[in-house]
CSV table of N, CA and C in Angstrom, one decimal:
chain,number,residue,atom,x,y,z
A,1072,MET,N,139.0,-63.0,-42.3
A,1072,MET,CA,138.3,-61.8,-42.7
A,1072,MET,C,138.1,-61.9,-44.2
A,1073,SER,N,136.9,-61.7,-44.7
A,1073,SER,CA,136.6,-61.7,-46.1
A,1073,SER,C,137.1,-60.4,-46.8
A,1074,ARG,N,137.7,-60.6,-47.9
A,1074,ARG,CA,138.2,-59.5,-48.7
A,1074,ARG,C,137.5,-59.5,-50.1
A,1075,LEU,N,137.5,-58.3,-50.7
A,1075,LEU,CA,136.9,-58.1,-52.0
A,1075,LEU,C,137.9,-58.7,-53.0
A,1076,ARG,N,137.5,-59.7,-53.7
A,1076,ARG,CA,138.4,-60.5,-54.6
A,1076,ARG,C,138.5,-59.8,-56.0
A,1077,THR,N,137.5,-59.1,-56.4
A,1077,THR,CA,137.5,-58.4,-57.7
A,1077,THR,C,137.7,-57.0,-57.5
A,1078,PRO,N,138.9,-56.4,-57.9
A,1078,PRO,CA,139.2,-55.0,-57.7
A,1078,PRO,C,138.2,-54.1,-58.5
A,1079,VAL,N,137.9,-53.0,-57.9
A,1079,VAL,CA,137.1,-52.0,-58.6
A,1079,VAL,C,137.8,-51.5,-59.8
A,1080,GLY,N,137.0,-51.5,-60.9
A,1080,GLY,CA,137.6,-51.1,-62.2
A,1080,GLY,C,136.6,-50.4,-63.1
A,1081,SER,N,137.0,-50.3,-64.4
A,1081,SER,CA,136.2,-49.6,-65.4
A,1081,SER,C,134.9,-50.4,-65.7
A,1082,HIS,N,134.9,-51.7,-65.4
A,1082,HIS,CA,133.7,-52.5,-65.6
A,1082,HIS,C,132.6,-52.2,-64.6
A,1083,ASP,N,132.9,-51.5,-63.6
A,1083,ASP,CA,131.9,-51.3,-62.5
A,1083,ASP,C,131.0,-50.1,-62.7
A,1084,HIS,N,129.9,-50.1,-62.0
A,1084,HIS,CA,129.0,-48.9,-61.9
A,1084,HIS,C,129.5,-48.1,-60.7
A,1085,ILE,N,129.9,-46.9,-61.0
A,1085,ILE,CA,130.6,-46.1,-59.9
A,1085,ILE,C,130.0,-44.7,-59.9
A,1086,LEU,N,129.8,-44.3,-58.6
A,1086,LEU,CA,129.5,-42.9,-58.3
A,1086,LEU,C,130.6,-42.4,-57.4
A,1087,GLY,N,131.0,-41.2,-57.7
A,1087,GLY,CA,132.1,-40.6,-56.9
A,1087,GLY,C,133.4,-40.5,-57.5
A,1088,PRO,N,134.3,-39.7,-57.0
A,1088,PRO,CA,135.6,-39.5,-57.7
A,1088,PRO,C,136.5,-40.7,-57.5
A,1089,VAL,N,137.4,-40.8,-58.5
A,1089,VAL,CA,138.4,-41.8,-58.6
A,1089,VAL,C,139.4,-41.8,-57.4
A,1090,ASP,N,139.6,-40.6,-56.9
A,1090,ASP,CA,140.6,-40.4,-55.9
A,1090,ASP,C,139.9,-40.3,-54.5
A,1091,ALA,N,138.7,-40.7,-54.4
A,1091,ALA,CA,138.0,-40.7,-53.0
A,1091,ALA,C,138.8,-41.6,-52.1
A,1092,PRO,N,139.0,-41.1,-50.8
A,1092,PRO,CA,139.7,-41.9,-49.9
A,1092,PRO,C,139.0,-43.2,-49.4
A,1093,VAL,N,137.7,-43.3,-49.6
A,1093,VAL,CA,136.9,-44.4,-49.1
A,1093,VAL,C,136.1,-45.0,-50.3
A,1094,ILE,N,136.1,-46.3,-50.4
A,1094,ILE,CA,135.4,-47.0,-51.5
A,1094,ILE,C,134.4,-47.9,-50.8
A,1095,LEU,N,133.1,-47.7,-51.1
A,1095,LEU,CA,132.0,-48.6,-50.6
A,1095,LEU,C,131.5,-49.4,-51.8
A,1096,VAL,N,131.6,-50.7,-51.7
A,1096,VAL,CA,131.1,-51.6,-52.7
A,1096,VAL,C,129.9,-52.4,-52.2
A,1097,GLU,N,128.8,-52.3,-53.0
A,1097,GLU,CA,127.6,-53.1,-52.6
A,1097,GLU,C,127.3,-54.1,-53.6
A,1098,TYR,N,127.1,-55.4,-53.1
A,1098,TYR,CA,126.5,-56.4,-54.0
A,1098,TYR,C,125.1,-56.4,-53.6
A,1099,GLY,N,124.2,-56.1,-54.6
A,1099,GLY,CA,122.8,-56.0,-54.4
A,1099,GLY,C,121.9,-56.7,-55.3
A,1100,ASP,N,120.7,-56.9,-54.9
A,1100,ASP,CA,119.6,-57.5,-55.6
A,1100,ASP,C,118.4,-56.6,-55.6
A,1101,PHE,N,117.9,-56.3,-56.8
A,1101,PHE,CA,116.9,-55.2,-56.9
A,1101,PHE,C,115.5,-55.7,-56.3
A,1102,GLN,N,115.3,-56.9,-56.1
A,1102,GLN,CA,114.1,-57.4,-55.5
A,1102,GLN,C,114.2,-57.6,-54.0
A,1103,CYS,N,115.4,-57.6,-53.4
A,1103,CYS,CA,115.6,-57.9,-52.0
A,1103,CYS,C,115.1,-56.7,-51.2
A,1104,PRO,N,114.2,-57.0,-50.2
A,1104,PRO,CA,113.7,-55.9,-49.4
A,1104,PRO,C,114.8,-55.2,-48.5
A,1105,PHE,N,115.8,-56.0,-48.1
A,1105,PHE,CA,116.9,-55.4,-47.3
A,1105,PHE,C,117.7,-54.5,-48.2
A,1106,CYS,N,117.9,-54.8,-49.5
A,1106,CYS,CA,118.6,-53.9,-50.4
A,1106,CYS,C,117.8,-52.7,-50.6
A,1107,GLY,N,116.5,-52.8,-50.7
A,1107,GLY,CA,115.6,-51.6,-50.8
A,1107,GLY,C,115.8,-50.7,-49.6
A,1108,GLN,N,115.9,-51.2,-48.4
A,1108,GLN,CA,116.2,-50.4,-47.2
A,1108,GLN,C,117.6,-49.8,-47.4
A,1109,ALA,N,118.6,-50.6,-47.8
A,1109,ALA,CA,120.0,-50.1,-47.9
A,1109,ALA,C,120.1,-49.0,-49.0
A,1110,TYR,N,119.2,-49.1,-50.0
A,1110,TYR,CA,119.2,-48.1,-51.1
A,1110,TYR,C,119.0,-46.7,-50.5
A,1111,ASP,N,118.0,-46.6,-49.6
A,1111,ASP,CA,117.7,-45.3,-48.9
A,1111,ASP,C,118.9,-44.9,-48.1
A,1112,GLU,N,119.4,-45.8,-47.3
A,1112,GLU,CA,120.5,-45.5,-46.4
A,1112,GLU,C,121.8,-45.1,-47.2
A,1113,VAL,N,122.1,-45.8,-48.3
A,1113,VAL,CA,123.3,-45.4,-49.1
A,1113,VAL,C,123.1,-44.1,-49.7
A,1114,ASN,N,121.9,-43.7,-50.1
A,1114,ASN,CA,121.7,-42.4,-50.6
A,1114,ASN,C,122.0,-41.3,-49.6
A,1115,LYS,N,121.6,-41.5,-48.3
A,1115,LYS,CA,122.0,-40.6,-47.3
A,1115,LYS,C,123.5,-40.5,-47.1
A,1116,VAL,N,124.1,-41.7,-47.1
A,1116,VAL,CA,125.6,-41.7,-47.0
A,1116,VAL,C,126.2,-40.9,-48.1
A,1117,LEU,N,125.8,-41.1,-49.4
A,1117,LEU,CA,126.3,-40.4,-50.5
A,1117,LEU,C,126.2,-38.9,-50.3
A,1118,ALA,N,125.0,-38.5,-49.9
A,1118,ALA,CA,124.8,-37.1,-49.7
A,1118,ALA,C,125.7,-36.5,-48.6
A,1119,SER,N,125.9,-37.3,-47.5
A,1119,SER,CA,126.7,-36.8,-46.4
A,1119,SER,C,128.2,-36.8,-46.7
A,1120,MET,N,128.7,-37.8,-47.4
A,1120,MET,CA,130.1,-37.9,-47.6
A,1120,MET,C,130.7,-37.2,-48.9
A,1121,GLY,N,129.8,-36.9,-49.8
A,1121,GLY,CA,130.2,-36.1,-51.0
A,1121,GLY,C,131.4,-36.8,-51.7
A,1122,ASP,N,132.4,-36.0,-52.0
A,1122,ASP,CA,133.5,-36.5,-52.8
A,1122,ASP,C,134.6,-37.3,-52.0
A,1123,GLN,N,134.2,-37.6,-50.7
A,1123,GLN,CA,135.1,-38.4,-49.9
A,1123,GLN,C,134.8,-39.9,-50.1
A,1124,LEU,N,133.7,-40.2,-50.9
A,1124,LEU,CA,133.3,-41.6,-51.1
A,1124,LEU,C,133.1,-41.9,-52.6
A,1125,ARG,N,133.6,-43.1,-52.9
A,1125,ARG,CA,133.3,-43.7,-54.2
A,1125,ARG,C,132.5,-44.9,-53.9
A,1126,TYR,N,131.3,-44.9,-54.5
A,1126,TYR,CA,130.3,-46.0,-54.3
A,1126,TYR,C,130.2,-46.9,-55.6
A,1127,VAL,N,130.3,-48.2,-55.4
A,1127,VAL,CA,130.3,-49.1,-56.5
A,1127,VAL,C,129.1,-50.1,-56.3
A,1128,PHE,N,128.3,-50.3,-57.3
A,1128,PHE,CA,127.2,-51.2,-57.2
A,1128,PHE,C,127.5,-52.4,-58.1
A,1129,ARG,N,127.3,-53.6,-57.6
A,1129,ARG,CA,127.5,-54.9,-58.3
A,1129,ARG,C,126.3,-55.7,-58.2
A,1130,HIS,N,125.9,-56.5,-59.2
A,1130,HIS,CA,124.7,-57.3,-59.2
A,1130,HIS,C,125.0,-58.6,-58.4
A,1131,PHE,N,124.0,-59.0,-57.6
A,1131,PHE,CA,124.0,-60.2,-56.9
A,1131,PHE,C,122.5,-60.7,-56.7
A,1132,PRO,N,121.9,-61.0,-57.9
A,1132,PRO,CA,120.5,-61.4,-57.9
A,1132,PRO,C,120.3,-62.8,-57.2
A,1133,LEU,N,119.5,-62.9,-56.2
A,1133,LEU,CA,119.2,-64.1,-55.5
A,1133,LEU,C,118.0,-64.7,-56.2
A,1134,THR,N,118.2,-65.4,-57.3
A,1134,THR,CA,117.1,-65.8,-58.1
A,1134,THR,C,116.2,-66.9,-57.5
A,1135,GLN,N,116.7,-67.7,-56.5
A,1135,GLN,CA,115.9,-68.7,-55.8
A,1135,GLN,C,114.8,-68.0,-55.0
A,1136,ALA,N,115.1,-66.8,-54.4
A,1136,ALA,CA,114.2,-66.1,-53.5
A,1136,ALA,C,113.5,-65.0,-54.2
A,1137,HIS,N,114.1,-64.5,-55.2
A,1137,HIS,CA,113.5,-63.3,-55.9
A,1137,HIS,C,113.4,-63.5,-57.4
A,1138,PRO,N,112.2,-63.9,-57.9
A,1138,PRO,CA,112.0,-64.4,-59.2
A,1138,PRO,C,112.3,-63.3,-60.3
A,1139,TYR,N,112.2,-62.0,-59.9
A,1139,TYR,CA,112.3,-60.9,-60.9
A,1139,TYR,C,113.7,-60.2,-60.8
A,1140,ALA,N,114.5,-60.7,-59.8
A,1140,ALA,CA,115.8,-60.0,-59.6
A,1140,ALA,C,116.7,-60.0,-60.8
A,1141,LEU,N,116.8,-61.2,-61.5
A,1141,LEU,CA,117.7,-61.3,-62.7
A,1141,LEU,C,117.2,-60.4,-63.8
A,1142,GLN,N,115.9,-60.4,-64.1
A,1142,GLN,CA,115.3,-59.6,-65.1
A,1142,GLN,C,115.6,-58.1,-64.8
A,1143,ALA,N,115.5,-57.7,-63.6
A,1143,ALA,CA,115.7,-56.3,-63.2
A,1143,ALA,C,117.1,-56.0,-63.4
A,1144,ALA,N,118.1,-56.9,-63.1
A,1144,ALA,CA,119.5,-56.6,-63.3
A,1144,ALA,C,119.8,-56.4,-64.8
A,1145,GLU,N,119.1,-57.3,-65.6
A,1145,GLU,CA,119.3,-57.2,-67.1
A,1145,GLU,C,118.7,-55.9,-67.6
A,1146,ALA,N,117.6,-55.4,-67.0
A,1146,ALA,CA,117.0,-54.1,-67.4
A,1146,ALA,C,118.0,-53.0,-67.0
A,1147,ALA,N,118.6,-53.1,-65.9
A,1147,ALA,CA,119.6,-52.0,-65.4
A,1147,ALA,C,120.7,-52.0,-66.4
A,1148,GLU,N,121.2,-53.1,-66.8
A,1148,GLU,CA,122.4,-53.2,-67.7
A,1148,GLU,C,122.0,-52.7,-69.1
A,1149,ALA,N,120.8,-53.0,-69.6
A,1149,ALA,CA,120.3,-52.5,-70.9
A,1149,ALA,C,120.2,-51.0,-70.8
A,1150,ALA,N,119.7,-50.5,-69.7
A,1150,ALA,CA,119.6,-49.0,-69.5
A,1150,ALA,C,121.0,-48.4,-69.4
A,1151,ASP,N,122.0,-49.1,-68.8
A,1151,ASP,CA,123.4,-48.6,-68.8
A,1151,ASP,C,123.9,-48.5,-70.2
A,1152,ALA,N,123.6,-49.4,-71.1
A,1152,ALA,CA,124.1,-49.3,-72.5
A,1152,ALA,C,123.6,-48.0,-73.1
A,1153,GLN,N,122.6,-47.4,-72.6
A,1153,GLN,CA,122.1,-46.1,-73.1
A,1153,GLN,C,122.4,-45.0,-72.1
A,1154,GLY,N,123.3,-45.2,-71.2
A,1154,GLY,CA,123.7,-44.1,-70.4
A,1154,GLY,C,122.8,-43.8,-69.2
A,1155,LYS,N,122.0,-44.8,-68.8
A,1155,LYS,CA,121.0,-44.5,-67.8
A,1155,LYS,C,121.0,-45.5,-66.7
A,1156,PHE,N,122.1,-46.1,-66.3
A,1156,PHE,CA,122.2,-47.1,-65.3
A,1156,PHE,C,121.6,-46.6,-64.0
A,1157,TRP,N,122.2,-45.5,-63.5
A,1157,TRP,CA,121.8,-45.0,-62.2
A,1157,TRP,C,120.3,-44.6,-62.1
A,1158,GLU,N,119.8,-44.0,-63.2
A,1158,GLU,CA,118.4,-43.7,-63.2
A,1158,GLU,C,117.5,-45.0,-63.1
A,1159,MET,N,117.9,-46.0,-63.8
A,1159,MET,CA,117.2,-47.3,-63.7
A,1159,MET,C,117.4,-47.9,-62.4
A,1160,HIS,N,118.6,-47.9,-61.9
A,1160,HIS,CA,118.9,-48.4,-60.5
A,1160,HIS,C,117.9,-47.8,-59.5
A,1161,GLY,N,117.8,-46.5,-59.5
A,1161,GLY,CA,116.9,-45.8,-58.6
A,1161,GLY,C,115.4,-46.2,-58.8
A,1162,MET,N,115.0,-46.3,-60.1
A,1162,MET,CA,113.6,-46.6,-60.4
A,1162,MET,C,113.3,-48.0,-59.9
A,1163,LEU,N,114.2,-49.0,-60.1
A,1163,LEU,CA,114.0,-50.3,-59.7
A,1163,LEU,C,113.8,-50.4,-58.2
A,1164,TYR,N,114.7,-49.8,-57.4
A,1164,TYR,CA,114.6,-49.8,-56.0
A,1164,TYR,C,113.4,-49.1,-55.4
A,1165,GLU,N,113.0,-48.0,-56.1
A,1165,GLU,CA,111.9,-47.3,-55.6
A,1165,GLU,C,110.6,-47.9,-56.0
A,1166,ASN,N,110.6,-48.9,-56.8
A,1166,ASN,CA,109.4,-49.7,-57.3
A,1166,ASN,C,109.6,-51.2,-57.1
A,1167,GLN,N,110.2,-51.6,-56.1
A,1167,GLN,CA,110.5,-53.0,-55.9
A,1167,GLN,C,109.3,-53.9,-55.9
A,1168,GLN,N,108.1,-53.4,-55.6
A,1168,GLN,CA,106.9,-54.2,-55.6
A,1168,GLN,C,106.4,-54.5,-57.1
A,1169,ALA,N,107.1,-53.9,-58.1
A,1169,ALA,CA,106.6,-54.1,-59.5
A,1169,ALA,C,107.9,-54.2,-60.3
A,1170,LEU,N,108.4,-55.4,-60.4
A,1170,LEU,CA,109.6,-55.7,-61.3
A,1170,LEU,C,109.3,-56.7,-62.4
A,1171,ASP,N,108.0,-56.9,-62.6
A,1171,ASP,CA,107.6,-57.8,-63.7
A,1171,ASP,C,108.0,-57.2,-65.0
A,1172,PRO,N,108.0,-58.0,-66.1
A,1172,PRO,CA,108.5,-57.5,-67.4
A,1172,PRO,C,107.7,-56.3,-67.9
A,1173,GLU,N,106.4,-56.2,-67.7
A,1173,GLU,CA,105.7,-55.1,-68.2
A,1173,GLU,C,106.1,-53.8,-67.4
A,1174,SER,N,106.4,-53.9,-66.1
A,1174,SER,CA,106.8,-52.8,-65.4
A,1174,SER,C,108.2,-52.3,-65.8
A,1175,LEU,N,109.1,-53.3,-66.1
A,1175,LEU,CA,110.4,-52.9,-66.6
A,1175,LEU,C,110.4,-52.1,-67.9
A,1176,LEU,N,109.5,-52.5,-68.7
A,1176,LEU,CA,109.3,-51.8,-70.0
A,1176,LEU,C,108.8,-50.4,-69.7
A,1177,ALA,N,107.8,-50.3,-68.8
A,1177,ALA,CA,107.3,-48.9,-68.4
A,1177,ALA,C,108.4,-48.0,-67.9
A,1178,TYR,N,109.3,-48.6,-67.1
A,1178,TYR,CA,110.4,-47.8,-66.5
A,1178,TYR,C,111.3,-47.3,-67.6
A,1179,ALA,N,111.6,-48.3,-68.5
A,1179,ALA,CA,112.5,-47.9,-69.6
A,1179,ALA,C,111.9,-46.8,-70.5
A,1180,GLN,N,110.6,-46.9,-70.7
A,1180,GLN,CA,109.9,-45.8,-71.5
A,1180,GLN,C,110.0,-44.5,-70.7
A,1181,LYS,N,109.7,-44.6,-69.4
A,1181,LYS,CA,109.7,-43.3,-68.6
A,1181,LYS,C,111.1,-42.7,-68.6
A,1182,LEU,N,112.2,-43.5,-68.7
A,1182,LEU,CA,113.5,-42.9,-68.8
A,1182,LEU,C,113.9,-42.5,-70.2
A,1183,GLY,N,113.0,-42.7,-71.2
A,1183,GLY,CA,113.3,-42.2,-72.5
A,1183,GLY,C,114.3,-43.0,-73.3
A,1184,LEU,N,114.3,-44.3,-72.9
A,1184,LEU,CA,115.3,-45.2,-73.6
A,1184,LEU,C,114.7,-45.6,-75.0
A,1185,ASP,N,115.6,-46.0,-75.9
A,1185,ASP,CA,115.3,-46.5,-77.2
A,1185,ASP,C,114.6,-47.9,-76.9
A,1186,MET,N,113.3,-47.9,-77.0
A,1186,MET,CA,112.6,-49.1,-76.6
A,1186,MET,C,112.9,-50.3,-77.4
A,1187,GLU,N,113.1,-50.1,-78.7
A,1187,GLU,CA,113.4,-51.3,-79.6
A,1187,GLU,C,114.7,-51.9,-79.1
A,1188,ARG,N,115.7,-51.1,-78.9
A,1188,ARG,CA,117.0,-51.6,-78.5
A,1188,ARG,C,116.9,-52.2,-77.1
A,1189,PHE,N,116.3,-51.5,-76.1
A,1189,PHE,CA,116.1,-52.1,-74.8
A,1189,PHE,C,115.4,-53.4,-74.8
A,1190,THR,N,114.3,-53.6,-75.5
A,1190,THR,CA,113.6,-54.8,-75.6
A,1190,THR,C,114.4,-55.9,-76.2
A,1191,ARG,N,115.1,-55.6,-77.3
A,1191,ARG,CA,116.0,-56.6,-77.9
A,1191,ARG,C,117.1,-57.1,-77.0
A,1192,GLU,N,117.8,-56.1,-76.4
A,1192,GLU,CA,118.9,-56.5,-75.5
A,1192,GLU,C,118.5,-57.3,-74.3
A,1193,VAL,N,117.3,-57.0,-73.7
A,1193,VAL,CA,116.9,-57.7,-72.6
A,1193,VAL,C,116.4,-59.1,-73.0
A,1194,SER,N,115.7,-59.2,-74.1
A,1194,SER,CA,115.2,-60.5,-74.6
A,1194,SER,C,116.3,-61.4,-75.0
A,1195,GLU,N,117.4,-60.8,-75.5
A,1195,GLU,CA,118.6,-61.6,-75.9
A,1195,GLU,C,119.5,-62.0,-74.8
A,1196,HIS,N,119.2,-61.5,-73.6
A,1196,HIS,CA,120.0,-61.6,-72.4
A,1196,HIS,C,121.4,-61.2,-72.7
A,1197,ARG,N,121.6,-60.1,-73.4
A,1197,ARG,CA,122.8,-59.5,-73.8
A,1197,ARG,C,123.8,-59.3,-72.6
A,1198,TYR,N,123.3,-59.0,-71.5
A,1198,TYR,CA,124.2,-58.6,-70.3
A,1198,TYR,C,124.2,-59.7,-69.2
A,1199,LEU,N,123.7,-60.8,-69.5
A,1199,LEU,CA,123.7,-61.9,-68.6
A,1199,LEU,C,125.1,-62.3,-68.1
A,1200,GLU,N,126.0,-62.4,-69.0
A,1200,GLU,CA,127.4,-62.7,-68.6
A,1200,GLU,C,128.0,-61.7,-67.7
A,1201,ARG,N,127.8,-60.4,-67.9
A,1201,ARG,CA,128.3,-59.4,-67.0
A,1201,ARG,C,127.7,-59.5,-65.6
A,1202,ILE,N,126.4,-59.8,-65.5
A,1202,ILE,CA,125.7,-60.0,-64.2
A,1202,ILE,C,126.3,-61.2,-63.5
A,1203,ARG,N,126.5,-62.3,-64.3
A,1203,ARG,CA,127.1,-63.5,-63.7
A,1203,ARG,C,128.6,-63.2,-63.2
A,1204,ARG,N,129.3,-62.4,-63.9
A,1204,ARG,CA,130.7,-62.0,-63.4
A,1204,ARG,C,130.6,-61.3,-62.1
A,1205,ASP,N,129.7,-60.4,-62.0
A,1205,ASP,CA,129.5,-59.7,-60.7
A,1205,ASP,C,129.1,-60.7,-59.6
A,1206,PHE,N,128.2,-61.5,-59.9
A,1206,PHE,CA,127.7,-62.5,-58.9
A,1206,PHE,C,128.8,-63.4,-58.5
A,1207,MET,N,129.6,-64.0,-59.4
A,1207,MET,CA,130.7,-64.9,-59.0
A,1207,MET,C,131.8,-64.1,-58.3
A,1208,GLY,N,132.0,-62.9,-58.6
A,1208,GLY,CA,133.0,-62.1,-57.9
A,1208,GLY,C,132.5,-61.9,-56.4
A,1209,GLY,N,131.2,-61.8,-56.2
A,1209,GLY,CA,130.7,-61.7,-54.9
A,1209,GLY,C,130.8,-63.0,-54.1
A,1210,VAL,N,130.5,-64.1,-54.8
A,1210,VAL,CA,130.7,-65.4,-54.2
A,1210,VAL,C,132.1,-65.7,-53.8
A,1211,ARG,N,133.1,-65.3,-54.7
A,1211,ARG,CA,134.5,-65.5,-54.3
A,1211,ARG,C,134.9,-64.6,-53.2
A,1212,SER,N,134.2,-63.5,-53.0
A,1212,SER,CA,134.5,-62.6,-51.9
A,1212,SER,C,133.8,-62.9,-50.6
A,1213,GLY,N,133.0,-64.0,-50.6
A,1213,GLY,CA,132.3,-64.4,-49.4
A,1213,GLY,C,130.9,-63.9,-49.2
A,1214,VAL,N,130.3,-63.3,-50.3
A,1214,VAL,CA,128.9,-62.8,-50.2
A,1214,VAL,C,128.0,-64.0,-50.3
A,1215,SER,N,127.0,-64.1,-49.4
A,1215,SER,CA,126.1,-65.2,-49.5
A,1215,SER,C,124.6,-64.6,-49.5
A,1216,GLY,N,124.5,-63.4,-49.1
A,1216,GLY,CA,123.2,-62.7,-49.0
A,1216,GLY,C,123.3,-61.3,-49.4
A,1217,THR,N,122.2,-60.6,-49.5
A,1217,THR,CA,122.3,-59.2,-49.9
A,1217,THR,C,121.6,-58.3,-48.8
A,1218,PRO,N,122.0,-57.1,-48.7
A,1218,PRO,CA,123.1,-56.5,-49.4
A,1218,PRO,C,124.5,-57.0,-48.8
A,1219,GLY,N,125.5,-57.0,-49.6
A,1219,GLY,CA,126.8,-57.4,-49.2
A,1219,GLY,C,127.7,-56.2,-49.4
A,1220,PHE,N,128.3,-55.7,-48.3
A,1220,PHE,CA,129.1,-54.5,-48.4
A,1220,PHE,C,130.6,-54.7,-48.1
A,1221,PHE,N,131.4,-54.0,-48.8
A,1221,PHE,CA,132.9,-54.0,-48.6
A,1221,PHE,C,133.3,-52.5,-48.5
A,1222,ILE,N,134.1,-52.2,-47.5
A,1222,ILE,CA,134.6,-50.9,-47.3
A,1222,ILE,C,136.2,-51.0,-47.5
A,1223,ASN,N,136.7,-50.3,-48.5
A,1223,ASN,CA,138.1,-50.3,-48.8
A,1223,ASN,C,138.6,-51.7,-48.9
A,1224,GLY,N,137.8,-52.6,-49.5
A,1224,GLY,CA,138.2,-54.0,-49.8
A,1224,GLY,C,137.9,-55.0,-48.7
A,1225,ALA,N,137.5,-54.5,-47.5
A,1225,ALA,CA,137.2,-55.4,-46.3
A,1225,ALA,C,135.7,-55.6,-46.2
A,1226,ARG,N,135.3,-56.8,-45.9
A,1226,ARG,CA,133.9,-57.1,-45.7
A,1226,ARG,C,133.3,-56.4,-44.5
A,1227,TYR,N,132.2,-55.7,-44.7
A,1227,TYR,CA,131.5,-55.0,-43.6
A,1227,TYR,C,130.2,-55.8,-43.4
A,1228,GLN,N,130.0,-56.3,-42.2
A,1228,GLN,CA,128.7,-57.0,-41.9
A,1228,GLN,C,127.9,-56.4,-40.8
A,1229,GLY,N,128.2,-55.1,-40.5
A,1229,GLY,CA,127.5,-54.4,-39.4
A,1229,GLY,C,126.2,-53.9,-39.9
A,1230,ASP,N,125.6,-53.1,-39.1
A,1230,ASP,CA,124.3,-52.4,-39.4
A,1230,ASP,C,124.5,-51.5,-40.6
A,1231,PHE,N,123.6,-51.5,-41.6
A,1231,PHE,CA,123.8,-50.7,-42.8
A,1231,PHE,C,122.9,-49.4,-42.7
A,1232,SER,N,122.6,-49.0,-41.5
A,1232,SER,CA,122.0,-47.7,-41.4
A,1232,SER,C,123.0,-46.6,-41.8
A,1233,ALA,N,122.5,-45.5,-42.3
A,1233,ALA,CA,123.3,-44.4,-42.7
A,1233,ALA,C,124.3,-44.0,-41.6
A,1234,SER,N,123.8,-43.8,-40.4
A,1234,SER,CA,124.6,-43.4,-39.3
A,1234,SER,C,125.8,-44.4,-39.0
A,1235,SER,N,125.5,-45.7,-39.0
A,1235,SER,CA,126.5,-46.7,-38.8
A,1235,SER,C,127.5,-46.7,-39.9
A,1236,LEU,N,127.0,-46.6,-41.2
A,1236,LEU,CA,128.0,-46.6,-42.3
A,1236,LEU,C,128.8,-45.4,-42.3
A,1237,ILE,N,128.2,-44.2,-42.0
A,1237,ILE,CA,129.0,-43.0,-42.0
A,1237,ILE,C,130.1,-43.0,-41.0
A,1238,THR,N,129.8,-43.5,-39.8
A,1238,THR,CA,130.8,-43.6,-38.7
A,1238,THR,C,132.0,-44.4,-39.2
A,1239,VAL,N,131.7,-45.6,-39.8
A,1239,VAL,CA,132.8,-46.5,-40.2
A,1239,VAL,C,133.5,-45.8,-41.4
A,1240,LEU,N,132.8,-45.3,-42.4
A,1240,LEU,CA,133.4,-44.7,-43.6
A,1240,LEU,C,134.2,-43.5,-43.2
A,1241,GLN,N,133.8,-42.6,-42.3
A,1241,GLN,CA,134.6,-41.5,-42.0
A,1241,GLN,C,135.8,-41.8,-41.2
A,1242,GLY,N,135.8,-43.0,-40.6
A,1242,GLY,CA,137.0,-43.5,-39.9
A,1242,GLY,C,138.0,-44.1,-40.9
A,1243,GLY,N,137.7,-44.1,-42.2
A,1243,GLY,CA,138.6,-44.6,-43.2
A,1243,GLY,C,138.5,-46.0,-43.5
A,1244,GLY,N,137.5,-46.7,-42.9
A,1244,GLY,CA,137.3,-48.1,-43.2
A,1244,GLY,C,137.1,-48.9,-42.0
A,1245,ILE,N,137.2,-50.2,-42.1
A,1245,ILE,CA,136.9,-51.1,-41.0
A,1245,ILE,C,138.2,-51.3,-40.2
A,1246,GLU,N,138.1,-51.0,-38.9
A,1246,GLU,CA,139.3,-51.2,-38.1
A,1246,GLU,C,139.0,-52.1,-36.9
A,1247,SER,N,137.7,-52.4,-36.6
A,1247,SER,CA,137.4,-53.2,-35.5
A,1247,SER,C,136.9,-54.6,-35.9
A,1248,PRO,N,137.4,-55.6,-35.3
A,1248,PRO,CA,137.0,-57.0,-35.6
A,1248,PRO,C,135.5,-57.2,-35.5
A,1249,SER,N,134.8,-56.3,-34.8
A,1249,SER,CA,133.3,-56.5,-34.6
A,1249,SER,C,132.6,-56.3,-35.9
A,1250,TYR,N,133.2,-55.7,-36.9
A,1250,TYR,CA,132.5,-55.5,-38.2
A,1250,TYR,C,132.7,-56.7,-39.2
A,1251,PHE,N,133.4,-57.7,-38.8
A,1251,PHE,CA,133.5,-58.9,-39.7
A,1251,PHE,C,132.6,-60.0,-39.4
């Protein structure tokens, strides 16, 4: 059974309370169409579970298949430096068909980011090491494709529809070998 090798901590992008009984970690790629589908499903899960769930997003850009995935992850991190990670996260998934550099700049502007700072940090690849840390943590945890989910530290490889995820999450985690 694959386990999450990098514990959830202050370095992560987290939604939900610290004392939530269930933690859902996603390794995602902003250009991956399956991650785009999962984005919608995870939003339904978050709305349904409320303060019973802590959701963590980690970067896993599959650059061989998705040429804009890494740039999109860098844009999300530059937005995070200005307190707008989740807003950029949503904008990127909702506009997956347009993740070219010009579009990323337009999203940053729409979010009201300091454009000089955003442009400088993205062009300097200021957050590349952080993205690589997420990626390597995923590799060590057995992630090879996206989205990669872990529920309370155990790898979940089942259907990522909201109804399937909610069933498992409300059960407190993965208990059946069929999910591995």
